[in-house]
DNA sequence: ATTAGCACTCGATCATGGAGAGTGCTAAAC
DNA sequence: GTTTAGCACTCTCCATGATCGAGTGCTAAT
């Protein structure tokens, strides 16, 4: 569909544009990438590329700017080549990652900060959705007259608190019985599975020991009701340095896109359903607010099951190669952390 | 120092300036606040006020703008009058506060969001510093080979997790003994006090039961080592709507001021040492980055002891009256929550 | 098929000038 | 003595227009 020469020109234009913002002209291309062709020829090729939808002209007699489609083509060739093992970057990254090893519970916060500091774009990460985590242990602690603290430990080592209001009559010893029951019967299953199973099993028993059981059912329903992961977003100040966000409206647009963590959470949850890396370029983004931004995300896994996602949000004029490297490495690192320990 | 008439003019100028940005001229003052004086007279008075440092002129033949000193004077009269019981606002506020009643552990996050949505400035809040909280219960749960989860409950009902790396030999039953010891001897004291006491007491015992005790000392040191409160900051998107942040540099400045949560944390910790409300106007701010912003903060208390702070950050051209009302009410609300339950 | 040359277009930058807002000063009015 | 009207002056803001430079598209020559 695209002959070799046009392809090189397209990639050259994109490379130029990533290096410095603003439309890129035919002469600039010949200077940076000496094909042995004159600017006039490049102009003709660029004109063809525009017709095919890979480039666009902000106005007559400006240079060309890659379209979302152009970037898509570029990113796809990057993936094919997958020579995106920029070694210096990977070692710097691993050095930084080493530092955050310690505690899986803080790794997601750290990861978002790291993603942004390395890429100079927005770093996002979401801790695993409890619903898909496998429970390893649960503790129920009555710490106030009518309040119960639920402490859940997942197989990945994540600790999650939850406060539930309970009948003041309910004693700690009865809570212990409920906790023991859950621990004995259900650890190793995902919270989603447990919720169904526990409620089903207990409901069958209801005929026998009515009062405690019915309370237990209610508590379990609360315990295992959805408790989404946390979203961590960093790097606003990084991104404001970029020339891409030089005017107020761009900034407002960006903020509108990332201000509501719930939206980002839902987005990443959705992405987490498919494994591996995904790249959304401009208008490809599922979110209207992000149609002028790009997003590079990857899921991380526990075993083979993807349980969460991390990524980078930046301008469509993004250094995709670098972003892909950073996101992929970080995701792998988290996957390792979740599996090894 | 300031005769009654000059004072009214100053307050009028400030009021005008708060209502709409930009320098305010003598004619505008006479229109909005008919003193029965002509613009020329007002001009003379404003000239005097400038000489005294309450007003400033961006350039010859522009109107006047209040200086930090001018705002300081204004705020002080507000406090004297303390007629800042804007009733509609207070009821709206209480209605919103009612909603977040539920769980003290999420109230600080909610509070920052609420502060910003009501004031349209940046809302900040910090959860209590664990060091000054009184411990009501502690649980030590070994959940991995060499990892210990510490769950601390404070008298205010706050739950705090911490992960500590331990010797894999240390058994759950020994951990239980340590927890029991702490719970029996030390609840009701602040974490700070406990840290000292436990380590002192245990160290004395060291002669007897060496191995367990020395491990216990190490663990307690980790448990009770400083674990600062969390900082919650909201409202960036609110504040970008304001005309005060219409240019890029202002925004960058603002972001530089609030991007590092650790700095805000230290600032609010410092503020928490004195009770009550504090207002920092422009250059009065302890932080260099905030010398063009204002901050209205109040501590909240547990009993009589201030244990944390919440507040609002906005432009020096801030609606102080409203901000004071919002911050004071919210702080009171949190204080109530901490005391009643 | 490629290239050199040239006219043309458009944005960015800068100087110009008039309008408007607001001041400071002075002299008159109260 | 205080207040006010009047007026000249200053400064910002905005629209206008000229110039410059980058880059294109087209045509004719290679």
XYZ file of C-alpha atoms (C1' of nucleotides) in Angstrom:
742
model
C 0.000 0.000 0.000
C 2.905 2.301 0.726
C 6.077 1.978 -1.305
C 9.379 1.877 0.476
C 10.298 5.437 -0.357
C 7.055 7.007 0.794
C 7.312 4.992 3.948
C 10.774 6.344 4.758
C 9.586 9.867 4.126
C 6.587 9.394 6.381
C 8.734 8.008 9.158
C 11.218 10.827 8.678
C 8.490 13.427 8.949
C 7.168 11.822 12.089
C 10.623 11.564 13.581
C 11.214 15.252 12.885
C 7.910 16.182 14.385
C 8.551 14.189 17.529
C 11.922 15.869 17.942
C 10.578 19.349 17.620
C 6.999 20.528 17.542
C 5.486 22.478 14.688
C 4.848 21.518 11.090
C 7.810 20.020 9.279
C 8.738 21.208 5.790
C 10.264 19.427 2.861
C 13.623 21.050 3.257
C 13.877 20.086 6.902
C 13.300 16.461 5.951
C 16.057 16.442 3.319
C 18.436 18.027 5.790
C 17.856 15.570 8.590
C 17.490 12.472 6.459
C 19.558 12.723 3.288
C 17.707 10.390 0.951
C 19.519 11.826 -2.020
C 16.312 13.512 -3.038
C 15.646 17.196 -3.423
C 13.054 19.090 -1.406
C 10.837 19.281 -4.466
C 10.600 15.518 -4.725
C 9.933 15.209 -1.040
C 7.203 17.759 -1.509
C 5.531 15.591 -4.083
C 5.753 12.551 -1.856
C 4.434 14.466 1.095
C 1.586 15.693 -1.027
C 0.768 12.062 -1.847
C 0.977 11.116 1.835
C -1.410 13.903 2.641
C -3.869 12.605 0.084
C -3.646 9.175 1.692
C -4.431 10.669 5.082
C -1.105 10.153 6.837
C -0.162 13.807 6.940
C -2.079 17.032 7.281
C -1.426 20.683 6.599
C -2.492 23.164 9.274
C -2.817 25.747 6.499
C -1.638 26.270 2.946
C 2.052 26.817 2.839
C 2.847 25.403 6.201
C 4.774 22.187 6.597
C 3.037 18.905 7.306
C 1.982 17.365 10.580
C 1.328 13.653 11.073
C -2.299 12.662 11.492
C -3.483 10.069 13.986
C -3.448 7.628 11.103
C 0.164 8.572 10.363
C 1.161 7.893 13.939
C -0.740 4.647 13.881
C 1.269 3.529 10.866
C 4.465 4.618 12.603
C 3.650 2.799 15.824
C 2.746 -0.347 13.936
C 6.094 -0.409 12.196
C 7.749 0.141 15.561
C 5.970 -2.885 16.936
C 6.943 -5.020 13.958
C 10.556 -4.099 14.256
C 10.316 -4.344 17.996
C 13.810 -3.004 18.201
C 12.495 -0.968 21.074
C 15.055 -2.237 23.472
C 16.746 1.048 24.112
C 19.400 -0.235 26.428
C 20.489 2.837 28.318
C 16.878 3.584 29.082
C 16.176 0.071 30.282
C 19.093 0.061 32.665
C 18.179 3.458 34.104
C 14.686 2.171 34.501
C 15.679 -1.005 36.246
C 17.874 0.943 38.585
C 14.931 3.111 39.538
C 12.602 0.160 39.768
C 14.988 -1.589 42.097
C 14.454 1.156 44.624
C 10.732 0.659 44.893
C 11.000 -3.061 45.383
C 10.096 -3.061 49.066
C 6.362 -3.070 49.457
C 3.815 -4.120 46.906
C 1.287 -1.851 48.570
C 3.184 1.282 47.676
C 4.444 0.138 44.316
C 1.535 1.490 42.332
C 1.929 4.976 43.642
C 5.651 4.815 43.001
C 5.126 3.367 39.555
C 3.019 6.279 38.386
C 5.625 8.711 39.645
C 8.352 6.792 37.943
C 6.531 6.512 34.668
C 6.133 10.256 34.576
C 9.629 11.146 35.677
C 11.153 8.889 33.028
C 8.859 9.792 30.182
C 8.098 13.397 31.110
C 4.474 12.659 30.377
C 1.622 11.771 32.705
C 2.122 8.478 34.502
C -0.941 6.502 35.527
C -1.337 3.278 37.403
C -4.122 1.420 39.063
C -3.788 -1.108 41.842
C -5.536 -4.433 41.273
C -9.259 -4.537 41.423
C -10.103 -6.465 44.566
C -12.835 -8.341 42.763
C -10.359 -10.225 40.627
C -7.751 -10.742 43.336
C -7.423 -14.073 45.073
C -7.952 -13.848 48.774
C -5.277 -15.305 51.016
C -6.541 -14.211 54.388
C -9.149 -12.079 56.020
C -9.390 -10.523 59.461
C -12.483 -9.019 61.033
C -11.818 -6.676 63.890
C -14.538 -4.929 65.822
C -12.938 -1.720 66.855
C -15.899 0.388 67.783
C -19.351 -0.165 69.112
C -20.881 -0.548 65.682
C -17.953 -0.586 63.356
C -16.043 -3.439 61.901
C -12.658 -3.198 60.247
C -12.122 -5.725 57.496
C -8.515 -6.418 56.614
C -8.067 -8.413 53.444
C -4.815 -9.936 52.295
C -4.530 -11.057 48.719
C -2.204 -13.658 47.270
C -0.218 -10.884 45.672
C 0.482 -9.444 49.080
C -1.842 -6.522 48.841
C -3.555 -5.365 51.997
C -6.916 -3.698 51.840
C -8.975 -2.103 54.588
C -12.644 -1.593 54.713
C -14.950 -0.242 57.378
C -18.397 -1.740 57.746
C -21.172 -0.689 60.057
C -22.549 -3.567 62.058
C -25.134 -4.389 64.678
C -23.548 -3.485 68.031
C -24.770 -6.800 69.414
C -22.468 -8.746 67.165
C -19.495 -9.896 69.254
C -15.862 -10.205 68.318
C -16.016 -13.947 68.923
C -18.809 -14.304 66.419
C -16.847 -12.213 63.995
C -13.936 -14.541 64.512
C -16.156 -17.452 63.599
C -17.169 -15.744 60.396
C -13.574 -14.916 59.563
C -12.469 -18.462 60.273
C -15.201 -19.782 58.083
C -14.151 -17.594 55.201
C -10.480 -18.334 55.686
C -11.047 -22.046 55.912
C -13.367 -22.419 52.985
C -12.529 -19.795 50.523
C -8.979 -18.582 50.419
C -7.361 -19.083 47.062
C -10.445 -17.996 45.231
C -11.076 -14.571 43.783
C -13.203 -12.197 45.742
C -15.806 -12.344 43.020
C -16.098 -16.100 43.322
C -16.153 -15.996 47.090
C -18.911 -13.463 47.191
C -21.209 -15.696 45.198
C -20.223 -18.883 46.930
C -20.396 -17.566 50.479
C -23.754 -16.021 50.025
C -25.112 -19.108 48.344
C -23.727 -21.475 50.972
C -24.781 -19.381 53.916
C -28.220 -18.825 52.552
C -28.757 -22.559 52.426
C -27.809 -22.772 56.077
C -30.157 -20.057 57.004
C -32.823 -22.469 58.095
C -30.646 -23.655 60.936
C -28.963 -20.882 62.833
C -30.910 -17.956 61.716
C -29.653 -14.885 63.458
C -25.899 -15.156 63.192
C -26.069 -16.539 59.682
C -28.217 -13.786 58.344
C -25.899 -11.227 59.842
C -22.955 -13.037 58.341
C -24.605 -12.944 54.947
C -25.110 -9.239 55.199
C -21.540 -8.635 56.310
C -20.092 -10.811 53.587
C -22.130 -8.974 51.043
C -20.565 -5.752 52.269
C -17.091 -7.173 52.555
C -17.022 -8.553 49.088
C -18.895 -5.791 47.405
C -16.819 -4.163 44.763
C -13.857 -2.260 46.055
C -12.096 -0.877 43.042
C -8.368 -0.305 42.833
C -6.805 3.039 43.526
C -5.721 5.256 40.684
C -2.442 7.085 40.838
C -1.708 9.929 38.478
C 1.523 11.895 38.400
C 3.488 14.245 36.282
C 1.335 17.281 35.692
C 4.269 19.530 36.288
C 6.415 17.470 33.903
C 3.908 17.822 31.144
C 3.481 21.548 31.541
C 7.097 21.985 30.478
C 6.273 20.527 27.088
C 5.719 22.934 24.221
C 2.607 20.941 23.342
C 0.810 22.394 26.323
C 1.783 25.970 25.780
C -1.688 27.376 25.695
C -4.328 27.480 28.343
C -6.968 25.573 26.454
C -4.720 22.599 25.891
C -3.986 22.490 29.586
C -7.620 22.708 30.524
C -8.399 19.933 28.094
C -5.720 17.756 29.602
C -6.952 18.427 33.097
C -10.488 17.654 32.134
C -9.266 14.326 30.847
C -7.446 13.296 34.000
C -9.207 15.159 36.772
C -11.804 12.525 37.427
C -10.003 9.500 38.717
C -13.143 7.434 38.522
C -13.226 7.788 34.777
C -9.590 6.799 34.438
C -10.256 3.881 36.749
C -13.100 2.605 34.658
C -11.050 3.060 31.526
C -8.103 1.106 32.864
C -10.357 -1.571 34.292
C -11.751 -2.045 30.849
C -8.300 -2.202 29.338
C -7.238 -4.735 31.946
C -9.550 -7.267 30.455
C -7.281 -7.818 27.499
C -3.669 -8.683 28.212
C -0.628 -6.917 26.863
C 0.112 -3.480 25.587
C -2.359 -1.155 23.976
C -1.775 2.161 22.307
C -4.464 4.740 21.702
C -3.576 7.581 19.410
C -5.642 10.752 19.507
C -9.078 10.028 18.169
C -8.604 6.313 18.792
C -9.090 7.007 22.474
C -12.316 5.712 23.932
C -12.658 8.913 25.950
C -13.874 12.038 24.211
C -11.723 14.210 26.473
C -8.611 12.477 25.269
C -9.104 12.793 21.555
C -6.092 15.088 21.348
C -3.895 12.947 23.535
C -2.246 9.586 23.232
C -2.114 6.801 25.738
C 0.279 3.893 26.006
C -0.912 1.300 28.502
C -0.008 -2.183 29.488
C -1.632 -4.660 31.798
C 0.327 -6.388 34.495
C -0.475 -9.941 35.429
C -0.624 -12.320 38.301
C 0.357 -15.554 36.679
C -1.419 -15.360 33.389
C -4.376 -13.315 34.504
C -4.155 -9.584 33.825
C -5.258 -7.839 36.998
C -4.456 -4.199 36.445
C -2.875 -1.663 34.159
C -0.299 1.093 34.085
C 0.513 3.571 31.402
C 1.462 6.930 30.074
C -0.694 9.760 28.778
C 0.901 12.414 26.627
C 0.429 14.495 23.523
C -0.193 12.647 20.271
C 3.236 13.967 19.361
C 4.707 11.521 21.809
C 7.966 9.662 21.798
C 6.196 6.356 21.314
C 9.312 4.282 21.153
C 10.480 5.469 24.523
C 7.020 5.326 26.021
C 6.553 1.743 24.888
C 9.858 0.722 26.402
C 9.115 2.378 29.704
C 5.593 1.062 30.017
C 6.503 -2.465 28.965
C 9.423 -2.698 31.364
C 7.481 -1.311 34.271
C 4.571 -3.643 33.639
C 6.923 -6.599 33.482
C 8.539 -5.538 36.678
C 5.244 -5.376 38.506
C 4.192 -8.715 37.063
C 7.394 -10.202 38.416
C 6.822 -8.687 41.827
C 3.345 -10.109 41.955
C 4.413 -13.596 40.938
C 7.726 -14.176 42.656
C 7.024 -13.202 46.187
C -4.113 54.958 62.146
C -6.760 54.913 59.458
C -9.702 57.266 59.702
C -13.145 55.900 59.159
C -13.504 57.282 55.671
C -10.218 55.947 54.344
C -11.089 52.624 55.842
C -14.393 52.427 53.997
C -12.706 53.354 50.757
C -10.041 50.705 51.254
C -12.630 48.056 51.972
C -14.665 49.190 48.967
C -11.657 48.934 46.691
C -10.889 45.466 47.974
C -14.487 44.391 47.614
C -14.522 45.614 44.027
C -11.302 43.864 43.279
C -12.515 40.583 44.713
C -15.662 40.805 42.620
C -13.837 41.396 39.392
C -10.149 41.185 38.667
C -8.086 44.036 37.356
C -7.233 47.411 38.871
C -10.165 49.365 40.255
C -10.541 53.043 39.475
C -11.967 55.876 41.483
C -15.116 56.137 39.403
C -15.869 52.453 39.798
C -15.706 52.852 43.574
C -18.134 55.748 43.644
C -20.524 53.829 41.437
C -20.587 50.688 43.515
C -20.400 52.348 46.923
C -22.063 55.746 46.877
C -20.313 57.517 49.750
C -21.604 60.841 48.542
C -18.123 61.691 47.413
C -16.912 62.462 43.930
C -14.322 60.422 42.100
C -11.791 63.202 42.622
C -12.029 62.922 46.391
C -11.807 59.181 46.212
C -8.719 59.623 44.102
C -7.097 61.674 46.802
C -7.946 59.121 49.434
C -6.705 56.288 47.264
C -3.512 58.195 46.725
C -3.102 58.420 50.497
C -3.813 54.711 50.869
C -1.168 53.988 48.301
C 1.329 56.036 50.223
C 0.498 54.030 53.326
C 1.115 50.799 51.465
C -2.411 49.420 51.338
C -2.870 49.882 47.627
C -0.608 49.727 44.625
C -0.695 50.930 41.068
C 0.388 48.489 38.369
C 1.351 51.504 36.270
C 0.664 55.216 36.127
C -2.901 55.869 35.205
C -4.250 52.473 36.006
C -6.608 51.923 38.885
C -5.390 50.578 42.196
C -4.881 47.026 43.355
C -4.779 45.975 47.010
C -1.387 44.990 48.332
C -0.827 42.068 50.662
C -0.870 44.601 53.470
C -4.217 45.877 52.219
C -5.676 42.404 52.268
C -4.211 41.828 55.695
C -6.034 44.882 56.980
C -9.222 43.731 55.289
C -8.992 40.240 56.729
C -8.318 41.568 60.192
C -11.440 43.722 60.112
C -13.369 40.683 58.902
C -12.156 38.737 61.869
C -13.049 41.516 64.276
C -16.517 41.816 62.904
C -16.718 38.082 62.666
C -19.991 38.504 60.897
C -18.764 35.738 58.647
C -21.714 33.549 59.274
C -23.023 33.551 55.770
C -26.066 31.464 56.372
C -26.932 30.125 52.964
C -23.376 28.988 52.563
C -23.283 27.290 55.932
C -26.420 25.326 55.250
C -25.215 24.205 51.844
C -21.996 23.217 53.473
C -23.592 21.234 56.224
C -25.740 19.446 53.732
C -22.656 18.406 51.831
C -20.783 17.515 54.980
C -23.647 15.328 56.084
C -23.015 13.094 53.120
C -19.441 12.308 54.039
C -20.291 11.440 57.604
C -19.826 7.696 57.222
C -16.198 6.812 57.626
C -13.527 8.881 59.292
C -10.930 7.153 57.141
C -12.267 8.656 53.960
C -13.263 11.999 55.373
C -9.996 13.742 54.653
C -10.071 12.910 51.000
C -13.690 14.010 50.813
C -12.988 17.163 52.749
C -10.384 18.381 50.296
C -12.770 17.769 47.437
C -15.529 19.561 49.212
C -13.403 22.529 50.156
C -12.506 23.006 46.536
C -15.942 22.470 45.102
C -17.456 25.005 47.496
C -14.765 27.630 47.269
C -13.641 27.057 43.682
C -10.098 27.214 44.938
C -7.651 24.459 45.824
C -8.786 22.345 48.760
C -6.156 20.719 50.931
C -6.396 18.433 53.897
C -4.077 16.224 55.817
C -5.063 13.231 57.892
C -3.721 13.165 61.429
C -0.087 12.526 61.964
C 0.109 9.089 63.534
C 2.762 10.280 65.945
C 0.304 12.490 67.803
C -2.644 10.110 67.641
C -3.603 8.048 70.638
C -3.484 4.354 69.993
C -6.563 2.342 70.812
C -5.576 -1.030 69.446
C -2.905 -2.722 67.429
C -2.868 -5.964 65.480
C 0.184 -7.735 64.156
C -0.475 -10.200 61.389
C 2.205 -12.271 59.755
C 0.934 -12.714 56.269
C 4.035 -13.776 54.428
C 7.197 -15.618 55.205
C 9.040 -12.469 56.201
C 6.414 -9.781 56.193
C 4.323 -8.436 58.958
C 1.231 -6.338 58.549
C 0.676 -3.849 61.326
C -2.864 -2.579 61.712
C -3.194 0.362 64.034
C -6.466 1.750 65.311
C -6.466 5.180 66.863
C -8.925 6.604 69.327
C -10.311 8.773 66.584
C -11.223 5.675 64.629
C -8.518 5.935 62.064
C -7.066 2.739 60.700
C -3.517 2.657 59.474
C -1.603 -0.150 57.778
C 2.084 -0.685 57.675
C 4.199 -3.476 56.275
C 7.349 -4.463 58.116
C 9.963 -6.978 57.107
C 10.706 -9.466 59.835
C 12.829 -12.481 60.616
C 10.990 -15.455 59.084
C 11.582 -17.393 62.321
C 9.324 -15.075 64.265
C 6.019 -16.878 64.773
C 2.513 -15.508 64.786
C 2.091 -16.538 68.390
C 5.089 -14.494 69.407
C 3.721 -11.611 67.422
C 0.492 -12.022 69.315
C 2.384 -11.738 72.559
C 3.983 -8.534 71.409
C 0.647 -7.140 70.292
C -0.988 -8.110 73.554
C 1.791 -6.462 75.456
C 1.366 -3.234 73.563
C -2.406 -3.310 73.789
C -2.366 -4.034 77.501
C 0.213 -1.516 78.515
C 0.030 1.341 76.134
C -3.288 2.043 74.576
C -4.558 5.494 75.308
C -1.166 7.049 74.812
C 0.069 8.772 71.724
C 2.254 6.844 69.362
C 5.111 9.160 70.179
C 4.866 8.382 73.868
C 4.494 4.678 73.263
C 7.539 4.514 71.101
C 9.720 5.902 73.822
C 8.125 3.951 76.617
C 8.054 0.589 74.892
C 11.621 0.777 73.822
C 12.726 1.898 77.238
C 10.754 -0.790 79.065
C 11.714 -3.576 76.751
C 15.341 -2.605 76.788
C 15.362 -2.982 80.528
C 13.979 -6.472 80.171
C 16.565 -7.416 77.661
C 18.728 -9.095 80.225
C 16.113 -11.731 80.760
C 14.608 -13.058 77.573
C 17.032 -11.851 75.067
C 16.028 -13.046 71.664
C 12.327 -12.318 71.518
C 12.715 -9.032 73.332
C 15.336 -7.700 71.046
C 13.223 -8.587 68.071
C 10.278 -6.926 69.698
C 12.281 -3.777 70.231
C 13.257 -3.694 66.609
C 9.700 -4.246 65.463
C 8.301 -1.611 67.777
C 10.836 0.835 66.556
C 9.592 0.197 63.017
C 5.951 0.209 63.977
C 6.110 3.471 65.796
C 8.520 5.185 63.509
C 7.015 8.274 62.012
C 4.192 7.623 59.633
C 2.996 10.986 58.474
C -0.565 11.762 57.500
C -1.735 11.673 53.943
C -2.175 14.881 52.026
C -5.184 15.364 49.816
C -5.255 18.130 47.253
C -8.170 18.845 44.946
C -9.553 21.470 42.687
C -6.963 22.147 40.059
C -9.611 22.191 37.414
C -11.740 24.564 39.494
C -8.949 27.022 39.835
C -8.073 27.020 36.158
C -11.439 28.577 35.447
C -10.470 31.650 37.429
C -9.288 34.703 35.521
C -6.392 34.929 37.958
C -4.762 31.938 36.349
C -5.185 33.002 32.781
C -1.577 32.830 31.816
C 0.735 29.867 31.665
C 3.298 31.170 34.089
C 0.777 31.657 36.842
C -0.376 28.101 36.372
C 3.121 26.743 36.449
C 3.800 28.706 39.577
C 0.705 27.307 41.209
C 1.628 23.788 40.239
C 5.115 24.183 41.524
C 3.608 25.220 44.835
C 1.337 22.223 45.221
C 3.001 19.479 43.217
C 5.141 18.183 46.006
C 2.816 16.784 48.600
C 5.637 16.326 51.044
C 6.214 20.041 51.205
C 2.535 20.723 51.809
C 2.542 18.019 54.434
C 5.417 19.554 56.324
C 3.800 22.954 56.047
C 0.483 21.778 57.436
C 2.196 19.764 60.151
C 3.887 22.930 61.246
C 0.629 24.829 61.184
C -1.046 22.110 63.196
C 1.074 22.964 66.159
C -0.905 26.104 66.832
C -4.651 25.764 67.170
C -7.267 27.694 65.267
C -7.404 29.460 61.966
C -4.489 31.000 60.193
C -4.427 33.121 57.070
C -1.379 33.696 54.944
C -1.632 36.398 52.356
C 0.818 36.433 49.468
C 4.242 37.225 50.770
C 3.224 36.218 54.273
C 3.391 32.615 53.160
C 6.246 30.618 54.606
C 6.782 28.984 51.223
C 8.579 30.910 48.546
C 6.506 29.212 45.841
C 3.331 30.594 47.341
C 4.265 34.224 47.598
C 1.632 35.075 45.000
C -1.064 32.934 46.552
C -3.099 33.040 49.713
C -3.875 30.259 52.094
C -6.649 29.939 54.632
C -6.087 27.020 56.989
C -7.544 25.742 60.182
C -6.539 22.968 62.481
C -8.990 20.359 63.596
C -8.791 18.910 67.046
C -9.282 15.787 69.020
C -10.492 17.114 72.302
C -8.329 20.154 72.782
C -5.270 18.916 70.971
C -4.927 20.076 67.344
C -3.951 17.024 65.332
C -4.208 18.078 61.723
C -5.171 20.835 59.368
C -7.324 21.570 56.363
C -7.521 24.612 54.195
C -7.850 26.455 50.962
C -5.217 27.797 48.614
C -6.193 30.440 46.100
C -5.117 33.690 44.530
C -4.393 36.601 46.866
C -7.494 38.067 45.281
C -9.530 35.555 47.191
C -12.988 35.751 48.636
C -11.630 35.607 52.160
C -14.967 35.900 53.847
C -16.318 32.875 52.092
C -13.083 30.955 52.438
C -12.980 31.576 56.168
C -16.542 30.389 56.581
C -15.947 27.241 54.594
C -12.695 26.329 56.255
C -13.948 27.052 59.764
C -17.115 25.041 59.326
C -15.335 22.093 57.795
C -12.706 22.062 60.510
C -15.397 22.178 63.160
C -17.198 19.366 61.486
C -14.132 17.163 61.483
C -13.398 18.049 65.076
C -16.907 16.958 65.987
C -16.505 13.711 64.116
C -13.282 12.972 65.901
C -14.695 13.720 69.324
C -18.227 12.378 69.307
C -17.760 8.926 67.959
C 11.153 10.555 -13.001
C 13.508 14.239 -10.886
C 14.800 18.837 -10.071
C 15.440 23.950 -10.292
C 13.111 28.081 -10.272
C 9.558 31.130 -9.211
C 5.239 33.057 -7.818
C 2.208 32.747 -4.216
C 0.232 32.068 0.479
C 0.075 32.368 5.156
C 1.611 33.128 9.945
C 4.518 35.761 12.934
C 6.452 40.012 14.222
C 6.688 44.775 14.671
C 5.536 49.630 14.399
C 1.697 52.924 14.175
C -2.207 55.276 15.798
C -6.561 56.037 17.879
C -9.858 54.939 21.677
C -10.722 54.425 26.405
C -9.857 54.386 31.145
C -7.825 56.494 34.843
C -4.769 59.511 37.105
C -2.717 64.010 39.121
C -2.951 68.676 39.431
C -4.972 73.175 39.658
C -8.339 76.357 40.349
C -12.965 77.193 41.543
C -16.930 76.251 44.657
C -18.868 75.205 48.999
C -10.401 73.942 54.793
C -12.581 70.506 52.226
C -14.595 69.058 48.072
C -15.211 69.110 43.270
C -14.959 70.148 38.230
C -12.003 70.445 34.506
C -8.187 69.283 31.863
C -3.834 67.556 30.336
C -1.332 63.526 30.553
C -0.143 58.540 30.690
C -0.626 53.983 29.729
C -2.996 49.770 27.961
C -5.533 47.671 24.486
C -6.787 46.781 19.951
C -7.011 47.080 15.095
C -4.388 48.096 11.070
C -0.877 47.505 7.879
C 3.832 46.421 6.301
C 7.502 43.295 6.192
C 9.842 38.912 6.591
C 10.501 34.180 6.176
C 9.182 29.578 5.701
C 7.056 26.558 2.815
C 4.173 25.169 -0.859
C 2.491 24.147 -5.799
C 3.275 24.479 -10.407
C 5.869 24.597 -14.600
C 9.527 23.945 -17.448
C 14.003 22.102 -17.948
C 17.043 18.133 -17.142
